[in-house]
CSV table of C-alpha atoms in Angstrom, one decimal:
chain,number,residue,atom,x,y,z
X,2,MET,CA,295.0,67.3,113.1
X,3,SER,CA,293.8,70.9,114.0
X,4,MET,CA,290.7,71.6,115.9
X,5,SER,CA,288.7,73.0,113.1
X,6,GLN,CA,289.5,70.0,111.3
X,7,MET,CA,288.4,67.9,113.5
X,8,GLU,CA,284.7,69.6,113.8
X,9,THR,CA,284.4,69.2,109.6
X,10,MET,CA,284.8,65.4,109.7
X,11,PRO,CA,281.6,63.6,109.2
X,12,THR,CA,280.9,61.2,112.3
X,13,GLU,CA,279.7,58.3,111.9
X,14,GLU,CA,276.0,57.7,113.6
X,15,PRO,CA,274.7,54.4,115.1
X,16,PRO,CA,272.7,52.0,113.1
X,17,PRO,CA,268.8,52.6,112.9
X,18,VAL,CA,267.4,50.1,115.6
X,19,LEU,CA,265.2,47.1,112.9
X,20,LEU,CA,261.5,47.1,113.5
X,21,LEU,CA,259.7,43.9,114.4
X,22,ARG,CA,257.7,44.8,111.4
X,23,ASP,CA,260.8,45.0,109.5
X,24,SER,CA,262.4,42.0,110.3
X,25,CYS,CA,262.1,37.7,109.9
X,26,PRO,CA,258.6,37.3,109.9
X,27,ARG,CA,258.9,33.7,111.2
X,28,TRP,CA,261.5,34.9,113.7
X,29,VAL,CA,259.0,37.2,114.5
X,30,THR,CA,256.6,34.9,115.0
X,31,ARG,CA,258.8,32.5,117.5
X,32,LEU,CA,259.1,35.8,119.3
X,33,GLY,CA,255.2,35.8,119.8
X,34,HIS,CA,255.3,31.5,121.1
X,35,GLY,CA,257.7,32.1,123.0
X,36,ALA,CA,255.8,34.7,125.1
X,37,SER,CA,252.9,32.5,125.1
X,38,TRP,CA,254.8,29.8,126.2
X,39,VAL,CA,256.5,31.6,129.4
X,40,TYR,CA,253.3,33.2,130.3
X,41,LEU,CA,251.7,29.9,130.0
X,42,GLY,CA,255.1,28.7,132.7
X,43,VAL,CA,254.1,31.9,135.1
X,44,LEU,CA,250.4,30.9,135.0
X,45,LEU,CA,251.1,27.3,136.1
X,46,ASP,CA,253.5,28.3,139.1
X,47,LEU,CA,251.4,30.8,140.2
X,48,CYS,CA,248.3,27.1,140.3
X,49,THR,CA,250.2,24.3,140.7
X,50,ASP,CA,251.9,24.6,144.1
X,51,ASN,CA,248.8,23.3,146.1
X,52,CYS,CA,248.5,20.8,143.7
X,53,ALA,CA,252.4,19.6,143.9
X,54,LYS,CA,251.7,19.3,147.9
X,55,ARG,CA,248.9,17.6,148.3
X,56,ALA,CA,249.6,15.1,145.2
X,57,ALA,CA,252.4,13.1,147.2
X,58,TYR,CA,254.6,11.2,145.1
X,59,ILE,CA,254.0,12.8,141.7
X,60,GLY,CA,254.5,16.0,143.9
X,61,PRO,CA,258.5,16.7,142.1
X,62,ILE,CA,256.9,16.1,138.6
X,63,ILE,CA,254.4,18.6,139.7
X,64,ASN,CA,256.5,22.1,140.3
X,65,LEU,CA,258.9,20.9,137.8
X,66,LEU,CA,256.3,21.0,135.0
X,67,PRO,CA,256.2,24.9,135.3
X,68,ASP,CA,259.3,25.1,135.1
X,69,VAL,CA,259.5,23.9,131.9
X,70,VAL,CA,257.3,25.6,130.5
X,71,PHE,CA,259.0,29.2,131.3
X,72,PHE,CA,262.1,27.5,129.7
X,73,VAL,CA,260.3,26.4,126.5
X,74,GLY,CA,259.3,30.5,126.3
X,75,VAL,CA,262.4,32.0,127.9
X,76,TRP,CA,264.8,29.4,124.8
X,77,MET,CA,262.2,30.7,121.4
X,78,LEU,CA,262.3,34.0,123.3
X,79,THR,CA,266.0,34.4,122.5
X,80,SER,CA,266.2,32.8,119.8
X,81,PRO,CA,268.9,34.7,117.2
X,82,GLU,CA,267.8,36.6,115.0
X,83,PRO,CA,268.2,35.5,111.2
X,84,GLY,CA,271.3,37.5,109.7
X,85,GLN,CA,273.0,39.1,112.9
X,86,ALA,CA,275.6,37.9,114.6
X,87,ARG,CA,275.6,35.3,117.7
X,88,SER,CA,277.0,36.9,120.9
X,89,PRO,CA,277.0,34.5,123.7
X,90,VAL,CA,278.2,37.2,126.5
X,91,GLY,CA,275.2,39.8,124.9
X,92,ILE,CA,271.9,39.5,126.8
X,93,ARG,CA,270.5,36.6,124.6
X,94,GLY,CA,273.3,34.6,124.9
X,95,LEU,CA,273.2,35.1,128.5
X,96,THR,CA,269.9,34.0,128.6
X,97,ARG,CA,269.9,31.2,127.1
X,98,SER,CA,272.4,29.5,128.7
X,99,LEU,CA,271.4,30.4,132.6
X,100,GLY,CA,268.1,28.8,131.6
X,101,VAL,CA,269.7,25.5,130.0
X,102,LEU,CA,271.4,25.9,133.3
X,103,ALA,CA,269.0,26.9,136.0
X,104,LEU,CA,266.5,23.7,133.6
X,105,ALA,CA,269.1,21.3,134.8
X,106,TYR,CA,269.2,22.3,138.5
X,107,ASP,CA,265.6,22.1,138.4
X,108,ILE,CA,265.5,18.7,137.5
X,109,GLY,CA,267.7,17.8,140.1
X,110,LEU,CA,266.5,18.9,142.5
X,111,ALA,CA,263.2,16.8,141.8
X,112,GLY,CA,265.1,13.6,141.7
X,113,LEU,CA,266.5,15.2,145.3
X,114,ASP,CA,262.9,15.2,146.4
X,115,TYR,CA,262.8,11.6,146.2
X,116,VAL,CA,265.6,11.2,148.5
X,117,PRO,CA,263.9,10.5,151.7
X,118,GLU,CA,265.1,12.4,155.0
X,119,LEU,CA,266.8,15.6,152.7
X,120,HIS,CA,267.3,18.5,153.9
X,121,MET,CA,266.1,20.0,150.5
X,122,TRP,CA,265.9,23.9,151.1
X,123,GLY,CA,269.4,24.4,151.0
X,124,PHE,CA,269.5,23.4,147.4
X,125,ARG,CA,266.0,25.0,146.8
X,126,ALA,CA,267.8,28.6,147.7
X,127,ILE,CA,270.7,28.0,145.3
X,128,GLY,CA,267.8,27.1,142.7
X,129,LEU,CA,266.1,30.1,143.2
X,130,VAL,CA,269.3,32.6,143.1
X,131,LEU,CA,269.8,31.2,139.5
X,132,GLY,CA,266.6,31.3,138.7
X,133,SER,CA,266.1,35.2,140.1
X,134,ILE,CA,269.5,35.9,137.3
X,135,VAL,CA,267.4,34.1,134.8
X,136,LEU,CA,264.7,36.7,135.5
X,137,LEU,CA,266.2,39.8,135.5
X,138,LEU,CA,268.1,38.3,132.3
X,139,THR,CA,264.4,37.8,130.3
X,140,GLY,CA,263.6,40.9,131.2
X,141,PHE,CA,266.4,42.9,130.1
X,142,HIS,CA,265.8,41.1,126.7
X,143,VAL,CA,261.9,41.7,126.8
X,144,ALA,CA,262.6,45.3,127.4
X,145,ASN,CA,265.5,45.7,123.8
X,146,LEU,CA,262.4,43.4,121.9
X,147,ALA,CA,259.5,45.8,122.8
X,148,MET,CA,261.5,48.9,122.0
X,149,ARG,CA,261.6,47.7,118.5
X,150,ILE,CA,257.7,47.5,118.2
X,151,PRO,CA,258.4,50.6,119.5
X,152,ASP,CA,256.7,50.3,123.0
X,153,THR,CA,258.4,52.1,125.7
X,154,ARG,CA,256.3,51.4,128.4
X,155,LEU,CA,256.0,48.1,128.1
X,156,ALA,CA,259.9,48.2,127.7
X,157,SER,CA,260.0,50.3,131.3
X,158,LEU,CA,257.3,47.6,132.7
X,159,ALA,CA,259.4,44.5,131.8
X,160,LYS,CA,262.1,46.1,133.1
X,161,SER,CA,260.8,46.8,137.1
X,162,VAL,CA,258.5,44.2,137.3
X,163,LEU,CA,261.0,41.1,136.6
X,164,THR,CA,263.6,43.0,138.3
X,165,GLY,CA,261.3,43.0,141.1
X,166,LEU,CA,260.3,39.8,140.6
X,167,ALA,CA,264.4,38.4,140.6
X,168,ILE,CA,265.1,40.6,143.9
X,169,LEU,CA,262.2,39.1,146.0
X,170,ALA,CA,263.9,35.7,144.9
X,171,LEU,CA,266.8,36.2,145.6
X,172,LEU,CA,266.0,37.5,149.6
X,173,VAL,CA,264.0,34.6,149.8
X,174,GLY,CA,266.8,31.9,148.1
X,175,SER,CA,269.6,33.8,150.7
X,176,CYS,CA,267.3,33.4,153.5
X,177,MET,CA,266.5,29.9,152.8
X,178,ALA,CA,269.8,29.1,152.6
X,179,TYR,CA,270.3,31.3,156.4
X,180,VAL,CA,268.0,29.0,157.7
X,181,GLU,CA,269.3,26.4,156.3
X,182,SER,CA,272.7,25.9,157.2
X,183,ASN,CA,271.7,27.0,161.4
X,184,PRO,CA,270.0,24.4,162.6
X,185,SER,CA,269.6,26.6,165.3
X,186,VAL,CA,268.0,29.4,163.6
X,187,ARG,CA,265.5,26.6,161.9
X,188,GLU,CA,263.9,25.3,165.2
X,189,SER,CA,263.6,28.2,166.7
X,190,MET,CA,261.5,28.6,163.6
X,191,ARG,CA,259.1,26.5,164.1
X,192,GLY,CA,256.0,27.4,164.9
X,193,ASN,CA,256.8,30.7,165.8
X,194,THR,CA,253.8,33.2,164.6
X,195,ALA,CA,256.1,36.0,163.9
X,196,VAL,CA,257.4,34.3,161.4
X,197,ILE,CA,253.9,33.9,159.6
X,198,TRP,CA,253.7,37.0,160.2
X,199,ALA,CA,256.3,38.3,157.9
X,200,ALA,CA,256.1,35.8,155.2
X,201,ILE,CA,252.6,37.5,154.8
X,202,PRO,CA,253.8,40.9,152.1
X,203,VAL,CA,256.2,38.4,150.5
X,204,VAL,CA,253.2,36.5,149.6
X,205,PHE,CA,251.3,39.2,149.0
X,206,SER,CA,254.6,40.8,146.7
X,207,ALA,CA,254.9,38.1,144.8
X,208,LEU,CA,251.1,37.3,143.6
X,209,ILE,CA,251.6,41.1,142.6
X,210,LEU,CA,254.7,40.5,140.5
X,211,GLY,CA,253.0,37.6,138.7
X,212,PHE,CA,250.1,38.8,137.9
X,213,ALA,CA,251.9,41.8,136.8
X,214,CYS,CA,254.3,39.4,134.4
X,215,LEU,CA,251.6,37.9,133.4
X,216,TRP,CA,249.8,41.1,132.3
X,217,ILE,CA,253.6,42.0,130.7
X,218,PHE,CA,254.2,38.8,128.5
X,219,TYR,CA,250.2,38.8,127.7
X,220,ARG,CA,250.5,42.0,126.2
X,221,PHE,CA,253.9,41.6,124.4
X,222,GLN,CA,252.6,38.3,123.2
X,223,LYS,CA,249.4,40.6,122.0
X,224,LEU,CA,252.1,43.2,120.0
X,225,VAL,CA,254.7,40.9,118.1
X,226,THR,CA,251.7,39.1,116.8
X,227,GLN,CA,250.5,41.9,115.7
X,228,GLU,CA,254.1,43.0,113.9
X,229,ALA,CA,254.9,39.4,112.6
X,230,ALA,CA,251.7,40.2,110.3
X,231,ARG,CA,253.1,43.1,109.1
X,232,ALA,CA,256.3,41.4,108.6
X,233,LYS,CA,254.8,38.9,106.5
X,234,ASN,CA,252.1,41.5,104.7
X,235,HIS,CA,256.0,43.2,103.8
X,236,ASP,CA,257.1,40.7,102.6
X,237,LYS,CA,254.3,40.2,99.7
X,238,PRO,CA,255.2,41.1,96.1
């Protein structure tokens, strides 16, 4: 085949992205509900830590509550779109599968909290690493959905903020695992003011990213609710 013939051959264009307002109204409404649950889960995670420490016996259950609420939101956000192929290795499928694994692990941690004289930091480190992967995938999944509103600014923020939270959780989890595996390091950190000062920027960064995450899901839920109303109007004769 000559070069001139190849140049004149028609090229296949990628199919246009289907906007949320042109999608199934019930599915889009479910996305909005999922964003609300994720918002509530993040908010509870920011607020329940002190309550869990004060409630000795039910503390592990209080700590588990935000994880359960967050998982419900992720499960709804990653609902398969009607009429579309379901891929278990795509961002949506991976987010859903790892979300189930992360919740099961968190439930196991809550049970281990009732075992006396058991060092939990190593187990919690693994949970933080697993949760960081779920956060990262959730950010990219929400960004993909935001591009179907379309809102490029929200999509970019979802990627950057949730990636930042995932990296922070991964770093904290790695440090916790290192400290847990080295008893001498763990003993030297007790009462060390340098460690306390070093933890301040970490906590501050976590709060900033946490509140940014709240805004992202609040904004996403609001926009998706509007798109669901438009989708219902499209279905009316």
